[in-house]
Coordinates of C-alpha atoms in Angstrom, one line a residue:
X1 CA 34.8 -17.5 14.2
X2 CA 34.3 -16.5 10.4
X3 CA 34.9 -19.5 9.2
X4 CA 31.4 -20.7 9.6
X5 CA 29.8 -17.9 8.2
X6 CA 29.5 -19.7 4.7
X7 CA 28.2 -22.7 6.0
X8 CA 24.2 -23.1 5.6
X9 CA 22.1 -23.9 8.7
X10 CA 21.2 -27.6 8.9
X11 CA 17.8 -26.7 10.5
X12 CA 15.7 -23.8 10.5
X13 CA 14.5 -22.3 13.8
X14 CA 11.0 -21.9 12.1
X15 CA 8.5 -24.4 12.9
X16 CA 6.8 -25.8 9.7
X17 CA 3.6 -23.9 10.6
X18 CA 5.7 -20.7 10.6
X19 CA 7.2 -21.4 7.2
X20 CA 3.6 -22.0 5.9
X21 CA 2.2 -19.1 7.2
X22 CA 5.2 -16.9 6.1
X23 CA 5.1 -18.6 2.5
X24 CA 1.2 -17.5 2.7
X25 CA 1.8 -13.9 3.6
X26 CA 4.6 -13.7 0.7
X27 CA 2.2 -15.1 -1.5
X28 CA -0.4 -12.4 -0.6
X29 CA 2.2 -9.6 -1.0
X30 CA 3.3 -10.5 -4.4
X31 CA -0.6 -10.8 -5.6
X32 CA -1.5 -7.3 -3.8
X33 CA 1.8 -6.0 -5.4
X34 CA 0.6 -7.4 -9.0
X35 CA -2.8 -6.0 -8.4
X36 CA -1.5 -2.5 -7.4
X37 CA 0.9 -2.4 -10.7
X38 CA -2.2 -3.6 -12.7
X39 CA -4.4 -0.6 -11.4
X40 CA -1.5 1.9 -12.0
X41 CA -1.6 0.6 -15.6
X42 CA -5.3 0.9 -15.8
X43 CA -5.1 4.7 -14.8
X44 CA -2.2 5.4 -17.2
X45 CA -4.1 3.6 -20.0
X46 CA -7.3 5.2 -18.9
X47 CA -6.2 8.8 -19.2
X48 CA -3.3 8.2 -22.2
X49 CA -5.4 6.5 -24.4
X50 CA -8.9 8.7 -23.9
X51 CA -10.7 5.5 -23.1
X52 CA -13.1 7.4 -20.5
X53 CA -14.6 10.8 -20.3
X54 CA -12.3 14.0 -19.3
X55 CA -15.3 14.7 -16.9
X56 CA -14.8 11.2 -15.0
X57 CA -10.9 10.9 -15.5
X58 CA -10.1 12.6 -11.9
X59 CA -12.9 10.8 -9.8
X60 CA -11.5 7.6 -11.8
X61 CA -7.9 7.9 -11.0
X62 CA -8.8 9.2 -7.4
X63 CA -10.9 5.9 -7.1
X64 CA -8.0 4.0 -8.0
X65 CA -5.5 5.8 -5.8
X66 CA -7.7 5.4 -3.0
X67 CA -8.0 1.3 -3.6
X68 CA -3.8 1.5 -3.8
X69 CA -4.0 3.2 -0.8
X70 CA -6.0 1.0 1.3
X71 CA -4.0 -2.1 -0.1
X72 CA -0.9 -0.4 0.7
X73 CA -1.9 0.3 4.3
X74 CA -3.7 -3.0 4.8
X75 CA -0.7 -5.1 3.3
X76 CA 2.6 -3.3 3.3
X77 CA 1.9 -1.1 6.1
X78 CA 0.6 -4.2 8.1
X79 CA -2.5 -2.4 9.5
X80 CA -4.4 -5.7 9.0
X81 CA -2.4 -7.4 11.5
X82 CA -2.7 -7.0 15.5
X83 CA -0.7 -4.9 17.9
X84 CA -0.4 -2.1 15.5
X85 CA -2.4 0.3 17.9
X86 CA 0.5 3.2 17.6
X87 CA 0.7 3.0 14.3
X88 CA -3.3 3.2 13.4
X89 CA -3.2 6.6 15.7
X90 CA -0.2 8.2 13.9
X91 CA -2.0 7.2 10.5
X92 CA -5.4 8.4 11.8
X93 CA -3.6 11.6 13.3
X94 CA -1.9 12.1 10.2
X95 CA -5.3 12.3 8.1
X96 CA -6.8 14.9 10.3
X97 CA -3.8 17.1 9.7
X98 CA -3.4 16.3 6.3
X99 CA -7.1 16.9 5.0
X100 CA -7.6 20.4 6.2
X101 CA -4.3 21.3 5.2
X102 CA -5.1 20.3 1.9
X103 CA -8.6 21.8 1.7
X104 CA -7.4 25.0 3.2
X105 CA -4.3 25.2 0.2
X106 CA -7.1 24.6 -2.3
X107 CA -9.2 27.2 -1.2
X108 CA -6.3 29.4 -1.1
X109 CA -5.3 28.4 -5.1
X110 CA -9.1 28.7 -5.6
X111 CA -9.7 32.2 -4.4
X112 CA -5.9 33.7 -5.3
X113 CA -5.7 34.3 -8.9
X114 CA -2.0 34.4 -10.3

């Protein structure tokens, strides 16, 4: 029974169209991954080398973070695909819990001086 494990399959179960779609999806994910690495490098260089003014540094990094978040949700969490209603619902409900929690903590830290 275990003798057949080392022999390759003679024919794939995927059709040629499925192979093309899979290859295209892998290519997209590699491109998006490279783009996210590039955005991370830009944010590190912008702050580390003092390329941008201090007053614009935090909004700039937050903007890059939002772009990365959108790319990760769309491509790596597959929210751009169909039939992900439950995942989308949980993401949205998580945002509705997270945003007020962060706002409350920021308000608490801003009011309470240590």
